[in-house]
């Protein structure tokens, strides 16, 4: 099978995640990033193993990975793969992309923290008002 994955799947450890899925399901093939921001997977194995693999690569519940779409084409196996590998491109470019994503995630985390603190302050003020009203 050949699959293309869309979403937040580059720079977030998705290839390693997919490699783990392949190891658990027993399929062979590879996973690699494509220039357009998608991830390509090629996998061979038993139909049940491929079904298990495809279900798992959705990465549901993963905190940073966000698979939005998975397009799959099925074909006859070639038998060319003996294991599963995560293929990497230029290391410097990949490190830069991961650094930028880490910065974006940190900004989102700080924004969420600020929103939570503001909400806590509003809640505290309301509680103080209620407690004050109960004393009168």
Short mmCIF file of N, CA, C and O in Angstrom, two decimals:
data_model
loop_
_atom_site.label_atom_id
_atom_site.label_comp_id
_atom_site.label_asym_id
_atom_site.label_seq_id
_atom_site.Cartn_x
_atom_site.Cartn_y
_atom_site.Cartn_z
N UNK A 1 0.83 -1.17 0.00
CA UNK A 1 0.00 0.00 0.00
C UNK A 1 0.88 1.24 0.00
O UNK A 1 2.00 1.21 0.49
N UNK A 2 0.36 2.27 -0.59
CA UNK A 2 1.03 3.56 -0.63
C UNK A 2 0.06 4.54 0.02
O UNK A 2 -1.12 4.57 -0.31
N UNK A 3 0.56 5.36 0.97
CA UNK A 3 -0.30 6.31 1.66
C UNK A 3 0.37 7.67 1.74
O UNK A 3 1.60 7.76 1.83
N UNK A 4 -0.44 8.71 1.70
CA UNK A 4 0.04 10.08 1.90
C UNK A 4 -0.77 10.64 3.07
O UNK A 4 -1.99 10.55 3.09
N UNK A 5 -0.04 11.22 4.02
CA UNK A 5 -0.66 11.72 5.25
C UNK A 5 -0.54 13.24 5.27
O UNK A 5 0.53 13.79 5.01
N UNK A 6 -1.65 13.90 5.60
CA UNK A 6 -1.68 15.36 5.71
C UNK A 6 -2.01 15.74 7.14
O UNK A 6 -2.70 15.03 7.84
N UNK A 7 -1.51 16.91 7.53
CA UNK A 7 -1.76 17.43 8.87
C UNK A 7 -0.46 17.94 9.47
O UNK A 7 0.47 18.28 8.74
N UNK A 8 -0.41 17.99 10.80
CA UNK A 8 0.85 18.35 11.47
C UNK A 8 1.62 17.05 11.66
O UNK A 8 1.50 16.38 12.68
N UNK A 9 2.38 16.69 10.62
CA UNK A 9 3.05 15.40 10.59
C UNK A 9 4.54 15.50 10.28
O UNK A 9 5.22 14.48 10.24
N UNK A 10 5.02 16.71 10.08
CA UNK A 10 6.46 16.88 9.87
C UNK A 10 7.05 17.66 11.03
O UNK A 10 6.47 18.62 11.52
N UNK A 11 8.21 17.21 11.48
CA UNK A 11 8.91 17.88 12.57
C UNK A 11 8.36 17.58 13.94
O UNK A 11 8.69 18.25 14.91
N UNK A 12 7.50 16.58 14.03
CA UNK A 12 6.85 16.26 15.31
C UNK A 12 7.11 14.81 15.75
O UNK A 12 6.46 14.30 16.64
N UNK A 13 8.05 14.14 15.09
CA UNK A 13 8.37 12.76 15.44
C UNK A 13 7.45 11.73 14.79
O UNK A 13 7.40 10.58 15.22
N UNK A 14 6.74 12.15 13.77
CA UNK A 14 5.77 11.24 13.15
C UNK A 14 6.44 10.05 12.46
O UNK A 14 5.96 8.93 12.56
N UNK A 15 7.57 10.28 11.79
CA UNK A 15 8.23 9.14 11.12
C UNK A 15 8.64 8.08 12.13
O UNK A 15 8.47 6.89 11.89
N UNK A 16 9.17 8.51 13.27
CA UNK A 16 9.54 7.55 14.31
C UNK A 16 8.30 6.85 14.85
O UNK A 16 8.32 5.64 15.11
N UNK A 17 7.23 7.61 15.02
CA UNK A 17 5.97 7.03 15.48
C UNK A 17 5.50 5.94 14.50
O UNK A 17 5.12 4.85 14.91
N UNK A 18 5.53 6.27 13.21
CA UNK A 18 5.10 5.32 12.17
C UNK A 18 6.01 4.09 12.18
O UNK A 18 5.53 2.96 12.03
N UNK A 19 7.31 4.29 12.39
CA UNK A 19 8.23 3.16 12.49
C UNK A 19 7.84 2.22 13.62
O UNK A 19 7.90 1.00 13.48
N UNK A 20 7.43 2.79 14.76
CA UNK A 20 6.96 1.97 15.87
C UNK A 20 5.69 1.21 15.52
O UNK A 20 5.53 0.04 15.87
N UNK A 21 4.79 1.87 14.80
CA UNK A 21 3.55 1.22 14.35
C UNK A 21 3.89 0.03 13.44
O UNK A 21 3.28 -1.04 13.54
N UNK A 22 4.85 0.24 12.55
CA UNK A 22 5.25 -0.83 11.62
C UNK A 22 5.85 -2.00 12.39
O UNK A 22 5.56 -3.16 12.08
N UNK A 23 6.69 -1.70 13.38
CA UNK A 23 7.30 -2.76 14.17
C UNK A 23 6.27 -3.59 14.92
O UNK A 23 6.36 -4.81 14.98
N UNK A 24 5.26 -2.91 15.48
CA UNK A 24 4.21 -3.62 16.23
C UNK A 24 3.30 -4.43 15.31
O UNK A 24 2.82 -5.49 15.70
N UNK A 25 3.06 -3.92 14.11
CA UNK A 25 2.13 -4.61 13.21
C UNK A 25 2.82 -5.61 12.29
O UNK A 25 2.16 -6.44 11.67
N UNK A 26 4.14 -5.51 12.16
CA UNK A 26 4.88 -6.46 11.35
C UNK A 26 4.92 -6.16 9.87
O UNK A 26 5.18 -7.06 9.06
N UNK A 27 4.67 -4.91 9.48
CA UNK A 27 4.74 -4.57 8.05
C UNK A 27 6.15 -4.09 7.69
O UNK A 27 6.91 -3.69 8.56
N UNK A 28 6.46 -4.14 6.43
CA UNK A 28 7.76 -3.70 5.92
C UNK A 28 7.53 -2.53 4.96
O UNK A 28 6.46 -2.40 4.39
N UNK A 29 8.56 -1.68 4.79
CA UNK A 29 8.44 -0.56 3.88
C UNK A 29 9.22 0.63 4.36
O UNK A 29 10.29 0.48 4.96
N UNK A 30 8.68 1.83 4.13
CA UNK A 30 9.37 3.05 4.57
C UNK A 30 8.37 4.18 4.79
O UNK A 30 7.23 4.13 4.35
N UNK A 31 8.85 5.21 5.47
CA UNK A 31 8.11 6.45 5.67
C UNK A 31 9.09 7.59 5.42
O UNK A 31 10.26 7.49 5.79
N UNK A 32 8.61 8.66 4.77
CA UNK A 32 9.48 9.81 4.51
C UNK A 32 8.64 11.08 4.37
O UNK A 32 7.47 11.02 4.00
N UNK A 33 9.27 12.22 4.67
CA UNK A 33 8.65 13.52 4.47
C UNK A 33 8.70 13.88 3.00
O UNK A 33 9.67 13.57 2.32
N UNK A 34 7.66 14.57 2.53
CA UNK A 34 7.64 15.09 1.17
C UNK A 34 7.75 16.61 1.23
O UNK A 34 7.39 17.22 2.24
N UNK A 35 8.26 17.23 0.17
CA UNK A 35 8.48 18.69 0.18
C UNK A 35 7.23 19.52 0.42
O UNK A 35 7.32 20.65 0.90
N UNK A 36 6.05 18.99 0.12
CA UNK A 36 4.82 19.77 0.28
C UNK A 36 4.26 19.74 1.71
O UNK A 36 3.16 20.25 1.96
N UNK A 37 4.99 19.14 2.65
CA UNK A 37 4.55 19.09 4.04
C UNK A 37 3.80 17.83 4.41
O UNK A 37 3.43 17.64 5.57
N UNK A 38 3.59 16.95 3.45
CA UNK A 38 2.93 15.68 3.73
C UNK A 38 3.97 14.61 4.06
O UNK A 38 5.17 14.84 3.94
N UNK A 39 3.49 13.45 4.45
CA UNK A 39 4.36 12.31 4.72
C UNK A 39 3.88 11.15 3.86
O UNK A 39 2.68 10.89 3.75
N UNK A 40 4.84 10.47 3.24
CA UNK A 40 4.55 9.31 2.39
C UNK A 40 4.93 8.03 3.13
O UNK A 40 5.98 7.97 3.78
N UNK A 41 4.06 7.03 3.01
CA UNK A 41 4.35 5.71 3.57
C UNK A 41 4.13 4.66 2.49
O UNK A 41 3.16 4.74 1.74
N UNK A 42 5.03 3.70 2.45
CA UNK A 42 4.86 2.53 1.61
C UNK A 42 5.01 1.34 2.56
O UNK A 42 5.97 1.28 3.33
N UNK A 43 4.03 0.44 2.51
CA UNK A 43 4.08 -0.70 3.43
C UNK A 43 3.56 -1.94 2.74
O UNK A 43 2.65 -1.89 1.92
N UNK A 44 4.18 -3.07 3.09
CA UNK A 44 3.76 -4.38 2.60
C UNK A 44 3.56 -5.29 3.80
O UNK A 44 4.26 -5.17 4.80
N UNK A 45 2.63 -6.19 3.67
CA UNK A 45 2.38 -7.16 4.72
C UNK A 45 1.04 -7.84 4.51
O UNK A 45 0.35 -7.60 3.51
N UNK A 46 0.67 -8.68 5.47
CA UNK A 46 -0.64 -9.33 5.42
C UNK A 46 -1.73 -8.26 5.50
O UNK A 46 -1.54 -7.21 6.09
N UNK A 47 -2.89 -8.58 4.96
CA UNK A 47 -4.00 -7.63 4.97
C UNK A 47 -4.36 -7.21 6.39
O UNK A 47 -4.59 -6.03 6.66
N UNK A 48 -4.40 -8.16 7.33
CA UNK A 48 -4.73 -7.83 8.72
C UNK A 48 -3.66 -6.93 9.33
O UNK A 48 -3.97 -6.00 10.08
N UNK A 49 -2.39 -7.22 9.04
CA UNK A 49 -1.29 -6.40 9.56
C UNK A 49 -1.35 -4.98 8.99
O UNK A 49 -1.14 -4.01 9.71
N UNK A 50 -1.65 -4.88 7.70
CA UNK A 50 -1.77 -3.56 7.09
C UNK A 50 -2.94 -2.78 7.68
O UNK A 50 -2.84 -1.57 7.92
N UNK A 51 -4.05 -3.47 7.94
CA UNK A 51 -5.21 -2.80 8.54
C UNK A 51 -4.87 -2.28 9.93
O UNK A 51 -5.22 -1.15 10.29
N UNK A 52 -4.16 -3.09 10.71
CA UNK A 52 -3.72 -2.67 12.05
C UNK A 52 -2.79 -1.47 11.94
O UNK A 52 -2.93 -0.48 12.68
N UNK A 53 -1.85 -1.55 11.04
CA UNK A 53 -0.89 -0.46 10.81
C UNK A 53 -1.62 0.83 10.44
O UNK A 53 -1.37 1.89 11.02
N UNK A 54 -2.54 0.75 9.47
CA UNK A 54 -3.25 1.94 9.02
C UNK A 54 -4.10 2.56 10.12
O UNK A 54 -4.22 3.77 10.22
N UNK A 55 -4.68 1.75 10.96
CA UNK A 55 -5.47 2.29 12.08
C UNK A 55 -4.56 3.01 13.06
O UNK A 55 -4.89 4.10 13.55
N UNK A 56 -3.41 2.45 13.33
CA UNK A 56 -2.51 3.02 14.33
C UNK A 56 -1.82 4.30 13.85
O UNK A 56 -1.57 5.20 14.66
N UNK A 57 -1.52 4.42 12.56
CA UNK A 57 -0.79 5.60 12.08
C UNK A 57 -1.63 6.88 12.11
O UNK A 57 -1.09 7.97 11.91
N UNK A 58 -2.91 6.78 12.44
CA UNK A 58 -3.73 7.98 12.64
C UNK A 58 -3.25 8.75 13.87
O UNK A 58 -3.57 9.92 14.02
N UNK A 59 -2.51 8.09 14.75
CA UNK A 59 -1.88 8.74 15.91
C UNK A 59 -2.90 9.46 16.79
O UNK A 59 -2.62 10.53 17.33
N UNK A 60 -4.06 8.86 16.95
CA UNK A 60 -5.08 9.46 17.81
C UNK A 60 -4.57 9.54 19.25
O UNK A 60 -4.00 8.59 19.75
N UNK A 61 -4.77 10.66 19.87
CA UNK A 61 -4.35 10.83 21.25
C UNK A 61 -2.92 11.31 21.41
O UNK A 61 -2.48 11.58 22.52
N UNK A 62 -2.18 11.41 20.34
CA UNK A 62 -0.81 11.93 20.42
C UNK A 62 -0.89 13.45 20.63
O UNK A 62 -1.65 14.12 19.93
N UNK A 63 -0.12 13.99 21.55
CA UNK A 63 -0.27 15.40 21.88
C UNK A 63 0.24 16.40 20.84
O UNK A 63 -0.25 17.52 20.77
N UNK A 64 1.19 16.01 20.01
CA UNK A 64 1.77 16.96 19.06
C UNK A 64 1.44 16.58 17.62
O UNK A 64 1.24 17.45 16.77
N UNK A 65 1.34 15.32 17.33
CA UNK A 65 1.02 14.85 15.98
C UNK A 65 -0.47 15.07 15.73
O UNK A 65 -1.30 14.79 16.59
N UNK A 66 -0.80 15.57 14.54
CA UNK A 66 -2.21 15.79 14.19
C UNK A 66 -2.45 15.33 12.76
O UNK A 66 -2.26 16.09 11.81
N UNK A 67 -2.84 14.08 12.59
CA UNK A 67 -3.17 13.56 11.26
C UNK A 67 -4.56 14.06 10.89
O UNK A 67 -5.52 13.84 11.63
N UNK A 68 -4.66 14.76 9.77
CA UNK A 68 -5.93 15.29 9.31
C UNK A 68 -6.54 14.46 8.19
O UNK A 68 -7.75 14.40 8.05
N UNK A 69 -5.68 13.84 7.38
CA UNK A 69 -6.16 13.08 6.23
C UNK A 69 -5.15 12.00 5.89
O UNK A 69 -3.94 12.23 5.99
N UNK A 70 -5.64 10.86 5.49
CA UNK A 70 -4.80 9.73 5.10
C UNK A 70 -5.37 9.14 3.82
O UNK A 70 -6.49 8.63 3.82
N UNK A 71 -4.63 9.30 2.72
CA UNK A 71 -5.07 8.77 1.43
C UNK A 71 -4.29 7.50 1.14
O UNK A 71 -3.05 7.50 1.19
N UNK A 72 -4.99 6.42 0.87
CA UNK A 72 -4.35 5.12 0.70
C UNK A 72 -4.66 4.56 -0.68
O UNK A 72 -5.80 4.60 -1.14
N UNK A 73 -3.62 4.03 -1.33
CA UNK A 73 -3.76 3.28 -2.58
C UNK A 73 -3.21 1.89 -2.32
O UNK A 73 -2.10 1.75 -1.80
N UNK A 74 -3.97 0.89 -2.71
CA UNK A 74 -3.54 -0.49 -2.51
C UNK A 74 -3.09 -1.07 -3.84
O UNK A 74 -3.70 -0.83 -4.88
N UNK A 75 -1.99 -1.81 -3.81
CA UNK A 75 -1.47 -2.46 -5.01
C UNK A 75 -0.87 -3.80 -4.62
O UNK A 75 -0.78 -4.13 -3.43
N UNK A 76 -0.42 -4.52 -5.60
CA UNK A 76 0.22 -5.81 -5.33
C UNK A 76 1.58 -5.57 -4.67
O UNK A 76 2.32 -4.67 -5.08
N UNK A 77 1.94 -6.37 -3.68
CA UNK A 77 3.25 -6.20 -3.04
C UNK A 77 4.38 -6.56 -3.99
O UNK A 77 4.24 -7.42 -4.85
N UNK A 78 5.50 -5.85 -3.82
CA UNK A 78 6.67 -6.11 -4.67
C UNK A 78 7.65 -7.07 -4.01
O UNK A 78 8.49 -7.65 -4.69
N UNK A 79 7.58 -7.17 -2.69
CA UNK A 79 8.51 -8.03 -1.96
C UNK A 79 9.90 -7.42 -1.82
O UNK A 79 10.84 -8.09 -1.39
N UNK A 80 10.04 -6.13 -2.15
CA UNK A 80 11.37 -5.51 -2.11
C UNK A 80 11.81 -5.10 -0.71
O UNK A 80 12.98 -4.81 -0.50
N UNK A 81 10.89 -5.09 0.27
CA UNK A 81 11.24 -4.63 1.61
C UNK A 81 11.40 -5.80 2.57
O UNK A 81 10.59 -6.71 2.59
N UNK A 82 12.44 -5.72 3.37
CA UNK A 82 12.66 -6.77 4.39
C UNK A 82 12.43 -6.22 5.80
O UNK A 82 12.32 -6.98 6.74
N UNK A 83 12.37 -4.92 5.92
CA UNK A 83 12.12 -4.27 7.20
C UNK A 83 11.43 -2.95 6.95
O UNK A 83 10.99 -2.67 5.84
N UNK A 84 11.35 -2.14 7.99
CA UNK A 84 10.72 -0.83 7.84
C UNK A 84 11.72 0.24 8.24
O UNK A 84 12.42 0.10 9.25
N UNK A 85 11.81 1.31 7.43
CA UNK A 85 12.77 2.37 7.75
C UNK A 85 12.12 3.74 7.64
O UNK A 85 11.24 3.97 6.82
N UNK A 86 12.59 4.64 8.50
CA UNK A 86 12.23 6.04 8.42
C UNK A 86 13.34 6.72 7.63
O UNK A 86 14.50 6.66 8.01
N UNK A 87 12.97 7.31 6.52
CA UNK A 87 13.96 7.97 5.66
C UNK A 87 14.02 9.46 6.00
O UNK A 87 12.98 10.10 6.18
N UNK A 88 15.22 9.99 6.06
CA UNK A 88 15.44 11.38 6.43
C UNK A 88 16.09 12.13 5.30
O UNK A 88 16.85 11.57 4.52
N UNK A 89 15.82 13.43 5.24
CA UNK A 89 16.43 14.31 4.25
C UNK A 89 17.62 15.02 4.85
O UNK A 89 18.32 14.49 5.72
N UNK A 90 17.82 16.26 4.44
CA UNK A 90 18.92 17.08 4.93
C UNK A 90 18.74 17.35 6.42
O UNK A 90 17.74 17.91 6.85
N UNK A 91 19.71 16.95 7.23
CA UNK A 91 19.59 17.07 8.69
C UNK A 91 19.47 18.51 9.16
O UNK A 91 18.71 18.82 10.06
N UNK A 92 20.23 19.43 8.55
CA UNK A 92 20.17 20.83 8.96
C UNK A 92 18.79 21.42 8.69
O UNK A 92 18.23 22.13 9.52
N UNK A 93 18.24 21.12 7.53
CA UNK A 93 16.92 21.62 7.18
C UNK A 93 15.86 21.05 8.12
O UNK A 93 14.98 21.76 8.59
N UNK A 94 15.97 19.77 8.42
CA UNK A 94 15.01 19.15 9.33
C UNK A 94 15.11 19.72 10.73
O UNK A 94 14.10 19.95 11.39
N UNK A 95 16.33 19.99 11.19
CA UNK A 95 16.52 20.58 12.51
C UNK A 95 15.91 21.98 12.56
O UNK A 95 15.26 22.35 13.54
N UNK A 96 16.10 22.75 11.51
CA UNK A 96 15.53 24.09 11.45
C UNK A 96 14.00 24.02 11.51
O UNK A 96 13.37 24.77 12.28
N UNK A 97 13.39 23.15 10.72
CA UNK A 97 11.94 23.02 10.72
C UNK A 97 11.42 22.61 12.10
O UNK A 97 10.42 23.13 12.58
N UNK A 98 12.11 21.68 12.75
CA UNK A 98 11.69 21.25 14.09
C UNK A 98 11.82 22.39 15.09
O UNK A 98 10.98 22.55 15.96
N UNK A 99 12.86 23.18 14.96
CA UNK A 99 13.05 24.31 15.86
C UNK A 99 11.93 25.33 15.70
O UNK A 99 11.42 25.86 16.68
N UNK A 100 11.54 25.59 14.47
CA UNK A 100 10.45 26.54 14.22
C UNK A 100 9.13 26.01 14.77
O UNK A 100 8.35 26.75 15.36
N UNK A 101 8.88 24.71 14.60
CA UNK A 101 7.67 24.13 15.13
C UNK A 101 7.68 24.17 16.66
O UNK A 101 6.68 24.50 17.29
N UNK A 102 8.82 23.89 17.27
CA UNK A 102 8.94 23.94 18.73
C UNK A 102 8.64 25.35 19.23
O UNK A 102 7.95 25.53 20.24
N UNK A 103 9.12 26.36 18.52
CA UNK A 103 8.84 27.73 18.90
C UNK A 103 7.35 28.03 18.79
O UNK A 103 6.76 28.64 19.70
N UNK A 104 6.72 27.60 17.72
CA UNK A 104 5.27 27.82 17.55
C UNK A 104 4.48 27.12 18.66
O UNK A 104 3.53 27.68 19.20
N UNK A 105 4.88 25.90 19.00
CA UNK A 105 4.19 25.17 20.07
C UNK A 105 4.39 25.86 21.42
O UNK A 105 3.46 25.93 22.23
N UNK A 106 5.58 26.36 21.67
CA UNK A 106 5.85 27.07 22.92
C UNK A 106 4.99 28.33 23.01
O UNK A 106 4.44 28.64 24.07
N UNK A 107 4.86 29.06 21.90
CA UNK A 107 4.02 30.26 21.89
C UNK A 107 2.56 29.89 22.20
O UNK A 107 1.90 30.58 22.98
N UNK A 108 2.08 28.83 21.60
CA UNK A 108 0.70 28.39 21.86
C UNK A 108 0.52 27.98 23.31
O UNK A 108 -0.50 28.28 23.93
N UNK A 109 1.51 27.31 23.86
CA UNK A 109 1.45 26.90 25.26
C UNK A 109 1.43 28.11 26.19
O UNK A 109 0.64 28.17 27.14
N UNK A 110 2.27 29.10 25.92
CA UNK A 110 2.30 30.31 26.74
C UNK A 110 0.99 31.09 26.63
O UNK A 110 0.49 31.62 27.63
N UNK A 111 0.41 31.14 25.45
CA UNK A 111 -0.87 31.82 25.27
C UNK A 111 -1.95 31.11 26.08
O UNK A 111 -2.75 31.75 26.76
N UNK A 112 -1.96 29.79 26.03
CA UNK A 112 -2.93 29.02 26.79
C UNK A 112 -2.74 29.26 28.29
O UNK A 112 -3.71 29.42 29.03
N UNK A 113 -1.49 29.29 28.72
CA UNK A 113 -1.21 29.54 30.14
C UNK A 113 -1.73 30.92 30.55
O UNK A 113 -2.36 31.06 31.61
N UNK A 114 -1.50 31.93 29.73
CA UNK A 114 -1.99 33.26 30.03
C UNK A 114 -3.51 33.30 30.11
O UNK A 114 -4.09 33.95 30.98
N UNK A 115 -4.17 32.60 29.20
CA UNK A 115 -5.63 32.53 29.22
C UNK A 115 -6.14 31.84 30.48
O UNK A 115 -7.12 32.26 31.07
N UNK A 116 -5.44 30.79 30.89
CA UNK A 116 -5.84 30.07 32.11
C UNK A 116 -5.65 30.95 33.35
O UNK A 116 -6.50 30.95 34.25
N UNK A 117 -4.56 31.71 33.40
CA UNK A 117 -4.31 32.60 34.54
C UNK A 117 -5.38 33.69 34.59
O UNK A 117 -5.92 34.00 35.66
N UNK A 118 -5.73 34.26 33.44
CA UNK A 118 -6.77 35.28 33.39
C UNK A 118 -8.11 34.71 33.86
O UNK A 118 -8.84 35.35 34.62
N UNK A 119 -8.43 33.52 33.44
CA UNK A 119 -9.68 32.87 33.86
C UNK A 119 -9.66 32.60 35.36
O UNK A 119 -10.67 32.79 36.05
N UNK A 120 -8.52 32.18 35.88
CA UNK A 120 -8.41 31.94 37.32
C UNK A 120 -8.60 33.23 38.10
O UNK A 120 -9.24 33.24 39.15
N UNK A 121 -8.06 34.32 37.60
CA UNK A 121 -8.24 35.63 38.26
C UNK A 121 -9.71 36.03 38.26
O UNK A 121 -10.21 36.55 39.26
N UNK A 122 -10.41 35.81 37.15
CA UNK A 122 -11.84 36.13 37.10
C UNK A 122 -12.61 35.27 38.09
O UNK A 122 -13.51 35.75 38.79
N UNK A 123 -12.25 34.01 38.16
CA UNK A 123 -12.92 33.10 39.11
C UNK A 123 -12.65 33.53 40.55
O UNK A 123 -13.57 33.55 41.38
N UNK A 124 -11.41 33.88 40.85
CA UNK A 124 -11.07 34.33 42.20
C UNK A 124 -11.84 35.59 42.58
O UNK A 124 -12.33 35.72 43.70
N UNK A 125 -11.94 36.54 41.64
CA UNK A 125 -12.68 37.77 41.91
C UNK A 125 -14.15 37.48 42.18
O UNK A 125 -14.75 38.04 43.10
N UNK A 126 -14.73 36.58 41.40
CA UNK A 126 -16.13 36.20 41.60
C UNK A 126 -16.32 35.53 42.96
O UNK A 126 -17.27 35.82 43.68
N UNK A 127 -15.41 34.64 43.32
CA UNK A 127 -15.50 33.98 44.63
C UNK A 127 -15.38 34.99 45.77
O UNK A 127 -16.12 34.90 46.76
N UNK A 128 -14.45 35.93 45.63
CA UNK A 128 -14.30 36.96 46.66
C UNK A 128 -15.58 37.78 46.78
O UNK A 128 -16.02 38.12 47.89
N UNK A 129 -16.19 38.10 45.65
CA UNK A 129 -17.43 38.86 45.65
C UNK A 129 -18.55 38.07 46.34
O UNK A 129 -19.31 38.61 47.14
N UNK A 130 -18.64 36.77 46.04
CA UNK A 130 -19.67 35.93 46.65
C UNK A 130 -19.46 35.78 48.14
O UNK A 130 -20.41 35.83 48.94
N UNK A 131 -18.22 35.58 48.55
CA UNK A 131 -17.90 35.44 49.97
C UNK A 131 -18.21 36.76 50.68
O UNK A 131 -18.79 36.77 51.78
N UNK A 132 -17.83 37.88 50.08
CA UNK A 132 -18.12 39.19 50.66
C UNK A 132 -19.60 39.44 50.81
O UNK A 132 -20.07 39.99 51.79
N UNK A 133 -20.39 39.04 49.83
CA UNK A 133 -21.85 39.23 49.87
C UNK A 133 -22.47 38.35 50.96
O UNK A 133 -23.46 38.72 51.57
N UNK A 134 -21.88 37.20 51.19
CA UNK A 134 -22.40 36.28 52.22
C UNK A 134 -22.15 36.79 53.63
O UNK A 134 -22.85 36.44 54.57
N UNK A 135 -21.19 37.67 53.82
CA UNK A 135 -20.87 38.21 55.14
C UNK A 135 -21.79 39.37 55.53
O UNK A 135 -21.81 39.76 56.68
N UNK A 136 -22.47 39.95 54.58
CA UNK A 136 -23.32 41.12 54.88
C UNK A 136 -24.64 40.73 55.45
O UNK A 136 -25.23 39.76 55.34
#
